[in-house]
Short mmCIF file of C-alpha atoms in Angstrom, two decimals:
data_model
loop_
_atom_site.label_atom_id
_atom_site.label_comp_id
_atom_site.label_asym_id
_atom_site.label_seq_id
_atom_site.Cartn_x
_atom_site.Cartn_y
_atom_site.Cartn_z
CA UNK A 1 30.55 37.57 9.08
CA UNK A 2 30.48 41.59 9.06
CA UNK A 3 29.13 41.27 5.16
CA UNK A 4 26.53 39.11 5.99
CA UNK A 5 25.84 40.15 9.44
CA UNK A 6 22.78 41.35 8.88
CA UNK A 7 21.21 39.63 5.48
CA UNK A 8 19.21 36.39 5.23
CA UNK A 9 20.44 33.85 2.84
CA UNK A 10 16.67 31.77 1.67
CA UNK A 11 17.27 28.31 0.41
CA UNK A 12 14.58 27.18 -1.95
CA UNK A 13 13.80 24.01 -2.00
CA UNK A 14 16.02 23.87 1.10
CA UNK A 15 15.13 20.45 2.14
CA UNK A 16 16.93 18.81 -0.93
CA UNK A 17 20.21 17.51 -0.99
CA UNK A 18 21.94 20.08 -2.92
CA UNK A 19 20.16 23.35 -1.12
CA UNK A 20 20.40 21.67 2.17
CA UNK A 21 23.76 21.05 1.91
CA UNK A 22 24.93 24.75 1.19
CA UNK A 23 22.75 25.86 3.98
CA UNK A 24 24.37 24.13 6.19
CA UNK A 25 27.39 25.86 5.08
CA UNK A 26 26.39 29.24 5.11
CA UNK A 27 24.77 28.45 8.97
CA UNK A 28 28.29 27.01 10.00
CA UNK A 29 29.94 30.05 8.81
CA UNK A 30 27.66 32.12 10.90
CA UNK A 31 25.33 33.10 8.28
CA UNK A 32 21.39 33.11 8.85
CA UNK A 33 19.39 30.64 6.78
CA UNK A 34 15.91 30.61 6.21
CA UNK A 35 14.90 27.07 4.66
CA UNK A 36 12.07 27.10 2.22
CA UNK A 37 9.41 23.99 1.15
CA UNK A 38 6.78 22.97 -0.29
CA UNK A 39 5.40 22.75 3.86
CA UNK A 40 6.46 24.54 6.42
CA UNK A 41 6.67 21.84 8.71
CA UNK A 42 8.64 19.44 6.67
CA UNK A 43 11.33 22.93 6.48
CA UNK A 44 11.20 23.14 9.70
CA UNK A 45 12.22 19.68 10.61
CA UNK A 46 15.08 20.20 8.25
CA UNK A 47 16.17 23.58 9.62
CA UNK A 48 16.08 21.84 13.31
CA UNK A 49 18.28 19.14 12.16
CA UNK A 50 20.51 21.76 10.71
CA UNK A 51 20.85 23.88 13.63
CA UNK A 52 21.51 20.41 15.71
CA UNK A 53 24.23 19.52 12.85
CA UNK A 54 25.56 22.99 12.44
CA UNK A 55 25.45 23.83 16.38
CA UNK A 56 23.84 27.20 15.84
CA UNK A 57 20.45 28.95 16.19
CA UNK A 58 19.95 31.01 13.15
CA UNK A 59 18.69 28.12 10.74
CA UNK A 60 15.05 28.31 10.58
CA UNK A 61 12.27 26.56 7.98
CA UNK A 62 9.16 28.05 6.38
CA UNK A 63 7.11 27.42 3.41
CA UNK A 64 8.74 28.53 0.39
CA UNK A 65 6.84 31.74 -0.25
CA UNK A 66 7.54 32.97 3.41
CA UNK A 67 11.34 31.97 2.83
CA UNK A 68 11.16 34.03 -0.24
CA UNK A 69 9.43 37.32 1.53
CA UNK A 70 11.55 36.21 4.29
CA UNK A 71 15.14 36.43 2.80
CA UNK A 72 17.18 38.85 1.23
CA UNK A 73 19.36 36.90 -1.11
CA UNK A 74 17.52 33.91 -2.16
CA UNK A 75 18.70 30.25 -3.43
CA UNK A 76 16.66 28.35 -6.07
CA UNK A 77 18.13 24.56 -5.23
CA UNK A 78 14.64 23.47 -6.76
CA UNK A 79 14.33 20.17 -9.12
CA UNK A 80 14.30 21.10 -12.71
CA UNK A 81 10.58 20.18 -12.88
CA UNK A 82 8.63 22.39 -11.26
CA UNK A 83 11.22 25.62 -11.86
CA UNK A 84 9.50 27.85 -13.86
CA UNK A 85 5.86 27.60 -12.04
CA UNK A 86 7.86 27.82 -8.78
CA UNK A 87 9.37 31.30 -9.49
CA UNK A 88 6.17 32.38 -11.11
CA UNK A 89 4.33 31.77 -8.24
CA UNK A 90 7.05 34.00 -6.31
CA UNK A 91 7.62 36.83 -8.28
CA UNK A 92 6.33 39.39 -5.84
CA UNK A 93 8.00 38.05 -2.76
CA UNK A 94 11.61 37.75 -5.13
CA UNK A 95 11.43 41.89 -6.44
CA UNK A 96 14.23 43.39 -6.01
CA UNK A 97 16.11 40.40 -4.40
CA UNK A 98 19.11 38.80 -5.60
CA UNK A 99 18.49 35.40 -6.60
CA UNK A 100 20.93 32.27 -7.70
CA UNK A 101 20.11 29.44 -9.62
CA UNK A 102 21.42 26.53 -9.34
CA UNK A 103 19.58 24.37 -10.80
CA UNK A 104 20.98 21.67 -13.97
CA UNK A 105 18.55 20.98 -16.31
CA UNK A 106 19.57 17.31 -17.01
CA UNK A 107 18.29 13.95 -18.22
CA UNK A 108 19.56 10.41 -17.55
CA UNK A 109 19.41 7.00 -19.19
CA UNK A 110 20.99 4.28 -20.01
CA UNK A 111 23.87 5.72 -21.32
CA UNK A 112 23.94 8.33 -18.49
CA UNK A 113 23.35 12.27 -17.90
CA UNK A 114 22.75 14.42 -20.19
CA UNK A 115 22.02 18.28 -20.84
CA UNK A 116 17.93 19.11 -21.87
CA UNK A 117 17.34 21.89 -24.28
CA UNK A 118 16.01 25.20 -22.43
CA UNK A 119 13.48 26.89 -24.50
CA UNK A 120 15.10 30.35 -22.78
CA UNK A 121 18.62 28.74 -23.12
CA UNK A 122 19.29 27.81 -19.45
CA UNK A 123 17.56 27.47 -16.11
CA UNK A 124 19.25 30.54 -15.26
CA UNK A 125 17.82 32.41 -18.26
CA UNK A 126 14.10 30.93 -17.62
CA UNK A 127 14.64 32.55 -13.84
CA UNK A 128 15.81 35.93 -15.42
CA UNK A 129 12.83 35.89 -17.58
CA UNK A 130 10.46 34.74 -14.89
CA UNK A 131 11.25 37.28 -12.71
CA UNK A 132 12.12 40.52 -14.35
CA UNK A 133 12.30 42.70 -10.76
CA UNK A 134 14.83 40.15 -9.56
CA UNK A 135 18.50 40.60 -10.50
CA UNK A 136 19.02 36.91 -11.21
CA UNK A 137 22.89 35.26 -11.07
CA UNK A 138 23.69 31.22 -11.63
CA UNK A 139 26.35 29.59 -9.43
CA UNK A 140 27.07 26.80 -6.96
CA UNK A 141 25.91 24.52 -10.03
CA UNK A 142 28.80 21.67 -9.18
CA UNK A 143 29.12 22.00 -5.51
CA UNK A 144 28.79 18.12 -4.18
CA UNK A 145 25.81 17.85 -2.00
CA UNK A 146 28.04 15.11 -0.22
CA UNK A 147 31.12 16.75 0.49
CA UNK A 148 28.87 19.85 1.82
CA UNK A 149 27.12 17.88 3.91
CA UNK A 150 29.59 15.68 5.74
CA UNK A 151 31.32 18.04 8.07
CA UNK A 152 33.98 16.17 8.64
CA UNK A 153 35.39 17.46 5.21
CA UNK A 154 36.65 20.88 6.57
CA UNK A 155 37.38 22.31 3.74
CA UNK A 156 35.31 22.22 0.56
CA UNK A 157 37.73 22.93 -2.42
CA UNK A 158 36.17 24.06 -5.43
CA UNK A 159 35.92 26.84 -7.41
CA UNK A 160 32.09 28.29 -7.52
CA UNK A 161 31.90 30.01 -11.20
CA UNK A 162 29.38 33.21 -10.77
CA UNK A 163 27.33 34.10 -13.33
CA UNK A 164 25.02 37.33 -14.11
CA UNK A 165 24.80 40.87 -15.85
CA UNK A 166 24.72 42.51 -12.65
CA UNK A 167 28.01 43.40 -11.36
CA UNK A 168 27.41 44.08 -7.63
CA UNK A 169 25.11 40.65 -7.43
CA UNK A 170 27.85 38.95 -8.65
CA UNK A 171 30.07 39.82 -6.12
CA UNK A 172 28.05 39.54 -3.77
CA UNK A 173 27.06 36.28 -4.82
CA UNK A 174 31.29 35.47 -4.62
CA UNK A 175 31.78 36.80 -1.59
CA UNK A 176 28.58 34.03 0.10
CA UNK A 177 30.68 31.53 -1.82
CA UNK A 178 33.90 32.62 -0.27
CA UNK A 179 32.25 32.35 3.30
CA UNK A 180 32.40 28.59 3.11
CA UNK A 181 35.51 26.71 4.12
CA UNK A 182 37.75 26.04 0.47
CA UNK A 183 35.16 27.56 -1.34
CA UNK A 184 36.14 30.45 -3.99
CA UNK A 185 33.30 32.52 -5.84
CA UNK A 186 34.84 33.28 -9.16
CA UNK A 187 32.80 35.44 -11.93
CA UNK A 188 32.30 32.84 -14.65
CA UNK A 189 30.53 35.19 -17.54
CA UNK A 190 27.11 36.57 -18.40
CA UNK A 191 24.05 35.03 -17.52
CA UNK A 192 23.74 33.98 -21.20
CA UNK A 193 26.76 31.79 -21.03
CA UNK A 194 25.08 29.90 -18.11
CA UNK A 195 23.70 27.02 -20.33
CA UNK A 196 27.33 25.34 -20.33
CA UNK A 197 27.55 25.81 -16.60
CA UNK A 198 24.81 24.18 -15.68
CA UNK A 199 24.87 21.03 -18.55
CA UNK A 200 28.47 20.76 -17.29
CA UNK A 201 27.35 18.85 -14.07
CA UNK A 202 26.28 16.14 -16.67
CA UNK A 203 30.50 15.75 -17.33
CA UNK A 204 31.07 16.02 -13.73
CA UNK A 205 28.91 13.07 -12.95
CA UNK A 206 30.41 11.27 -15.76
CA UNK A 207 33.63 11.65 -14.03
CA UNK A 208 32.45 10.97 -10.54
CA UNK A 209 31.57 7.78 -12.45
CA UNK A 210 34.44 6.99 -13.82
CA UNK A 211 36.83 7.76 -11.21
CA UNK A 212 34.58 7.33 -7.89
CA UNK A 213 34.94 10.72 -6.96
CA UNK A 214 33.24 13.55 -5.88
CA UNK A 215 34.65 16.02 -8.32
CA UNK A 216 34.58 19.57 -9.07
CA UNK A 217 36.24 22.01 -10.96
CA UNK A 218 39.17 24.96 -9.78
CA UNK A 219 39.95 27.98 -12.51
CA UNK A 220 43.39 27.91 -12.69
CA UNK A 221 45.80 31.31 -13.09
CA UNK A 222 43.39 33.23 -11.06
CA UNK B 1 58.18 8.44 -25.28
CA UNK B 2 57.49 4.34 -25.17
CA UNK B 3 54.13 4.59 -25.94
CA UNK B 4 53.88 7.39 -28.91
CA UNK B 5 57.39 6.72 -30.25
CA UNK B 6 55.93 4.88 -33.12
CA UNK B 7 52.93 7.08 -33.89
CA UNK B 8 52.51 10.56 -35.64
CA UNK B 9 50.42 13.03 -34.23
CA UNK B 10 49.14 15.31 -37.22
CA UNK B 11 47.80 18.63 -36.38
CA UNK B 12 45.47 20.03 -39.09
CA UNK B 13 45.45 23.66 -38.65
CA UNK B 14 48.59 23.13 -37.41
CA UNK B 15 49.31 26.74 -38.12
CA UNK B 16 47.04 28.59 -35.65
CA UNK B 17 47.69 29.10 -32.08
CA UNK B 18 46.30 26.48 -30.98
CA UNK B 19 47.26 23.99 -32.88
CA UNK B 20 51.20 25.42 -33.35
CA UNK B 21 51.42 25.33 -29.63
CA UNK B 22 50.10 21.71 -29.06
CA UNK B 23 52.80 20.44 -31.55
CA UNK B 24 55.45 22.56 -30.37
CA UNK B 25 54.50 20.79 -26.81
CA UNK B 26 54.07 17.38 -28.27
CA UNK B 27 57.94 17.98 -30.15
CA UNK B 28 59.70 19.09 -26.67
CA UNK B 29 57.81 16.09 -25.39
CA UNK B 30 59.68 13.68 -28.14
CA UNK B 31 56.53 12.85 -30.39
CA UNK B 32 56.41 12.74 -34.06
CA UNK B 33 54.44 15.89 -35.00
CA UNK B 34 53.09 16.26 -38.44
CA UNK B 35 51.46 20.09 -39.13
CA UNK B 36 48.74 20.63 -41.62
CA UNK B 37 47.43 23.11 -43.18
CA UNK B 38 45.85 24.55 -46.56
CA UNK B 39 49.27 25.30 -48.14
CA UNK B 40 51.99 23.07 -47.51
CA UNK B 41 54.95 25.78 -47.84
CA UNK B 42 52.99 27.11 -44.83
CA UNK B 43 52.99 24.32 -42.96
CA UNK B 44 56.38 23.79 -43.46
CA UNK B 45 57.60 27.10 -42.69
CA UNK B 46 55.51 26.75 -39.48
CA UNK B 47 57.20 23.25 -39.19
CA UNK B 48 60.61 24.69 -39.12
CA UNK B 49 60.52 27.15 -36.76
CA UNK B 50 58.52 24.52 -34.06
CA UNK B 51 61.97 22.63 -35.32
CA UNK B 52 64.18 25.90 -33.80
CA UNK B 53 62.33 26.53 -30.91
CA UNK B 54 61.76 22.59 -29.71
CA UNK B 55 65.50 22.12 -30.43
CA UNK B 56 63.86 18.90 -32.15
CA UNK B 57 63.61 17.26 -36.21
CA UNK B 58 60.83 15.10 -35.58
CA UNK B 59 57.96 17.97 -37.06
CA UNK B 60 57.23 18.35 -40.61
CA UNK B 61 55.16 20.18 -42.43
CA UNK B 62 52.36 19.04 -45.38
CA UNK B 63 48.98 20.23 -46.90
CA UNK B 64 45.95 18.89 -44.74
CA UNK B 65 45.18 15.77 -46.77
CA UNK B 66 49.17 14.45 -46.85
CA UNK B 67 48.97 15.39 -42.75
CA UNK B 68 45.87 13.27 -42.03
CA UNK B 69 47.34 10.43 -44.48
CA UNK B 70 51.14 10.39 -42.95
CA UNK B 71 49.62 10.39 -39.19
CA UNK B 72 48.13 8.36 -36.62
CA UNK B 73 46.57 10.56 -33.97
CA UNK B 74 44.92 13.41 -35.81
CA UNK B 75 44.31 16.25 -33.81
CA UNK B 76 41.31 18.95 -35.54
CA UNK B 77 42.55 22.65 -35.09
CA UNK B 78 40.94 24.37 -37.55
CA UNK B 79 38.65 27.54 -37.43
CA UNK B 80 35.07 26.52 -36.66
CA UNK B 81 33.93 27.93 -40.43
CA UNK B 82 35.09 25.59 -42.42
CA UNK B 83 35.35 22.84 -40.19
CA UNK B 84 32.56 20.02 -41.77
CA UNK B 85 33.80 21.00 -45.28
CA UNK B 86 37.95 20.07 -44.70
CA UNK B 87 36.33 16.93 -42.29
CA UNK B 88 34.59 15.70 -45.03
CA UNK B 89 36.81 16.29 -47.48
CA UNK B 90 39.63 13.64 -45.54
CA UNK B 91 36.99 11.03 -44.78
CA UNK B 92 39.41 8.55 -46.46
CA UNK B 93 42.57 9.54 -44.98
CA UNK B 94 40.79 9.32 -41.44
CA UNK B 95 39.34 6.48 -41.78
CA UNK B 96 40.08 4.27 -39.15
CA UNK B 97 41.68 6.50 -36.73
CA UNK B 98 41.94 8.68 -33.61
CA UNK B 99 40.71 11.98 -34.16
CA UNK B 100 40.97 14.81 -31.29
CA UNK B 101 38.00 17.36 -32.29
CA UNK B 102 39.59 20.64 -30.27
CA UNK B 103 37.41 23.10 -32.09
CA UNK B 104 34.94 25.84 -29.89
CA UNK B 105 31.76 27.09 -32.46
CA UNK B 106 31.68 30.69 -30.74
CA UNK B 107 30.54 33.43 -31.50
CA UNK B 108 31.87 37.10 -30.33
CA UNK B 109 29.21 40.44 -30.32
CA UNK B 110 29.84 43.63 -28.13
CA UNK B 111 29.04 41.47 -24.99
CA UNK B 112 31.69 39.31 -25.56
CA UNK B 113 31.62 35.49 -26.21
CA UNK B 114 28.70 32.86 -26.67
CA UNK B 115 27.92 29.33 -27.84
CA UNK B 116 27.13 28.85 -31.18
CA UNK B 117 24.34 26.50 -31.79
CA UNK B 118 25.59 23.67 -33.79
CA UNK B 119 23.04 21.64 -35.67
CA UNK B 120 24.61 18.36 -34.38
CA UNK B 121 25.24 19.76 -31.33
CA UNK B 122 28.56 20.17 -30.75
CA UNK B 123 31.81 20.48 -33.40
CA UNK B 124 32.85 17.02 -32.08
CA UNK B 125 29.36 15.28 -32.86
CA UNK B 126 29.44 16.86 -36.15
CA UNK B 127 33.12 15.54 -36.72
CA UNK B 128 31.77 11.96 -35.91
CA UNK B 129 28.62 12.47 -38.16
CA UNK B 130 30.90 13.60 -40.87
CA UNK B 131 33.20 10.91 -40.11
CA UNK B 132 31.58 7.28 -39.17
CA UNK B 133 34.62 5.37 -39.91
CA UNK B 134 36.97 7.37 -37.97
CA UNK B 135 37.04 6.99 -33.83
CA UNK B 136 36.40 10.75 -32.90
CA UNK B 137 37.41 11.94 -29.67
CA UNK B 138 37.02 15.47 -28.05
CA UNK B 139 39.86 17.31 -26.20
CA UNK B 140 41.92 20.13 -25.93
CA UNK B 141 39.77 23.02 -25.95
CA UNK B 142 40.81 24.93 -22.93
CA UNK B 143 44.34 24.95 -23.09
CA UNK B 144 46.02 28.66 -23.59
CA UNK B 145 47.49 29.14 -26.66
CA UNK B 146 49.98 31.88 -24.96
CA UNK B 147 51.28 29.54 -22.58
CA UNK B 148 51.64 26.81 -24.96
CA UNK B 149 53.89 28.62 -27.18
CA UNK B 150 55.76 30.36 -24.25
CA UNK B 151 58.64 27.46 -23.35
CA UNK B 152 59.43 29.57 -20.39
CA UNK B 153 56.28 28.28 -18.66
CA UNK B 154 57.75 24.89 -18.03
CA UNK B 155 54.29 23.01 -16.94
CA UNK B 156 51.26 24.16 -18.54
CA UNK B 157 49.16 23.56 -15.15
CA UNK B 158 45.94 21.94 -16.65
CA UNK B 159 43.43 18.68 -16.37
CA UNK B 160 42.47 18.52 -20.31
CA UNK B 161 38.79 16.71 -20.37
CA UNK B 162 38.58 13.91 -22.82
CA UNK B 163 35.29 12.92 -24.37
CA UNK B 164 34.25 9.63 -26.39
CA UNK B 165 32.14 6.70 -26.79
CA UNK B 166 35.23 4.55 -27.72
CA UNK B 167 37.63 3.63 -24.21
CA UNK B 168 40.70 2.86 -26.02
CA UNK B 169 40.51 6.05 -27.83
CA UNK B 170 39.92 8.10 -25.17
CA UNK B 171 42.62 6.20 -23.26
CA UNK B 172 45.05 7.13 -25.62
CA UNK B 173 44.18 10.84 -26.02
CA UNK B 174 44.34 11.26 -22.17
CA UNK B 175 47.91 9.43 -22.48
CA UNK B 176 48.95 12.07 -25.27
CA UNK B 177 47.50 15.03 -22.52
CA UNK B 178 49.78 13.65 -20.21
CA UNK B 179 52.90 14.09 -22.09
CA UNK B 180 52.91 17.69 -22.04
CA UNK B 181 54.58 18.67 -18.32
CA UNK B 182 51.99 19.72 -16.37
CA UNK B 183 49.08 18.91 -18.32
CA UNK B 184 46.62 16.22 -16.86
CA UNK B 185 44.52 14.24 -19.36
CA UNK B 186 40.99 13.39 -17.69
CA UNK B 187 38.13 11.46 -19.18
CA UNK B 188 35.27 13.54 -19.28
CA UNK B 189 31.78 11.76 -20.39
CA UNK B 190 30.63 10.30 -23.73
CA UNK B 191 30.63 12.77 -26.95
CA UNK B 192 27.12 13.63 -26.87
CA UNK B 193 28.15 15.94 -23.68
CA UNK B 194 30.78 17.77 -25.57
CA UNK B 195 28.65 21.04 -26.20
CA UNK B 196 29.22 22.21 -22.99
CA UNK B 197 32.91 21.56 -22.98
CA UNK B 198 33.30 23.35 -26.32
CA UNK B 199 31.00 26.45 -25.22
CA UNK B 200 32.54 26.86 -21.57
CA UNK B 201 35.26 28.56 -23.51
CA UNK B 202 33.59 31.20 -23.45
CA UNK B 203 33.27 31.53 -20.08
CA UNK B 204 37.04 31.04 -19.87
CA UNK B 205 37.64 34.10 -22.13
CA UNK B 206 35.17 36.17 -19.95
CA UNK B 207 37.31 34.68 -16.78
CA UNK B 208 40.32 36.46 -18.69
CA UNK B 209 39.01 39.53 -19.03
CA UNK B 210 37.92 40.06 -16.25
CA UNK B 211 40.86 38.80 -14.19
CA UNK B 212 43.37 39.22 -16.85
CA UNK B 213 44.15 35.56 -16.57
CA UNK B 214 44.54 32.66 -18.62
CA UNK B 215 42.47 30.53 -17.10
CA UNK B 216 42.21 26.51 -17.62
CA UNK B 217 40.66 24.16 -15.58
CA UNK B 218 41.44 21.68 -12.80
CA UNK B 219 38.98 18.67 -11.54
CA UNK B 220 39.17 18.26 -8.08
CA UNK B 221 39.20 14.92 -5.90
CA UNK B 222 40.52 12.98 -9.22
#
């Protein structure tokens, strides 16, 4: 990992299913991951049984402010409630620092998932606005927090569509989704087209439904 | 063609890009196409050459209201302006069957593509507000005009995502994606998630730009 040799990927909210699950991705693929939670010692647990799963030693857990200061490209795998006061909260550590969201802003009942109106138009947008100083991207929105975390699927095949305004964090952004096993980053539009991104999960678990899968989605012709 | 070889697919709009290269698909694929649109000496000069280039006589050409009468399947192609006015205007001649909303509200500006927000939220919820008595379906929208009109791509490589409250509906919509070589008709969640299927279009024509592609989609593990 020349590219990444030397940069921190943070995971916010890194003990969740979805954050922990691309961590221990990036920490297979010889990338080091600073987990971030509400407590330190409940991210430290996780990044222990991470570093046990993954077999390395560059996994490590701290609050989610220190993961933020901490990191140099930082995750937001947060729940939807609780996103904005989050990022407030970590504007200073976030300056300057390229940050993905990831988060779906969805509801459920009885008739299933659904997308929730953003008052900023997305989660990704709220971030963006949140944290001015931060060059803010959206991706890994339909990445299956199962198939990441069994590692007895080698090879995760999806296509991870990268969103943002900023051309270099994009590809950056595509080339951490490339270091994972099937993976592909692909640059999915501006950050203002993230809203369909993100509310398409809600399809994606209709279909998992449906056809008891774990599905995801590949951009074909490119 | 067992199970179509008694139904009409009509194609209002069936003079646009998308729409012309559906039917010419649907022709080579042995189904009864029926194009629509404003003028009928239009639609059946569009109607001949699909004729020429299928190598087929099973497409004909009317005005929008004799197209939705004479078929079974109605597939909506038109431009998003304009779209509630022609849907209410063929309430009757709808009434009681299959309709494929295909229609993306975007907008373009000098950044490209975005959603438009539609007050029902999405061109397919509006098409069942507009039309209670008709069983409206959403599909279609990602498919590449260009390769649907070039025969020399034999299989147009694509899942198509079907939307619907109503199973047999969907069912049959998904069948009629699966007669076109290549093409893959998968259910995709109930209608009231077809914003984001409508607006990721956008994202698509972004994804061409910038990789000079014509992207589609593909859902993994299904």
């Amino acid at each position: 990992m020349t590219e990444f040799g030397q940069l921190k990927v943070g995971v916010l909210g890194g003990t969740g299913p979805q954050g922990r699950g691309l961590a221990l991705r990036w920490a297979k693929a010889g990338i080091s991951v600073v987990l971030g939670s509400r407590a330190a010692d409940r991210a430290e647990t996780a990044a222990k049984e991470l570093r046990e799963a993954a077999g390395v030693e560059h996994v490590t857990g701290l609050d989610n402010a220190a993961c933020a200061a901490d990191s140099d490209i930082v995750l937001v795998a947060v729940p939807w409630d609780g996103h904005r006061e989050l990022l407030e909260s970590l504007r200073d550590e976030l300056t300057g620092k390229i940050v993905i969201d990831c988060v779906n802003p969805l509801g459920f009942d009885k008739q299933g998932p659904f997308a929730l109106a953003v008052e900023e138009g997305s989660a990704a947008q709220q971030a963006e606005r949140v944290l001015p100083d931060s060059r803010v991207t959206a991706a890994f929105h339909h990445v299956s927090a199962v198939l990441l975390g069994d590692l007895s699927v080698e090879a995760v095949d999806i296509d991870v569509l990268v969103l943002g305004d900023d051309r270099e964090a994009t590809d950056t952004v595509r080339a951490l989704a490339d270091t994972i096993p099937g993976m592909r980053g692909v640059y999915g539009g501006r950050l203002r087209n993230a809203h369909q991104v993100e509310a398409l999960t809600a399809n994606l678990i209709a279909i998992n439904k449906r056809y008891k899968a774990h599905a995801g989605l590949r951009i074909t012709d490119v």
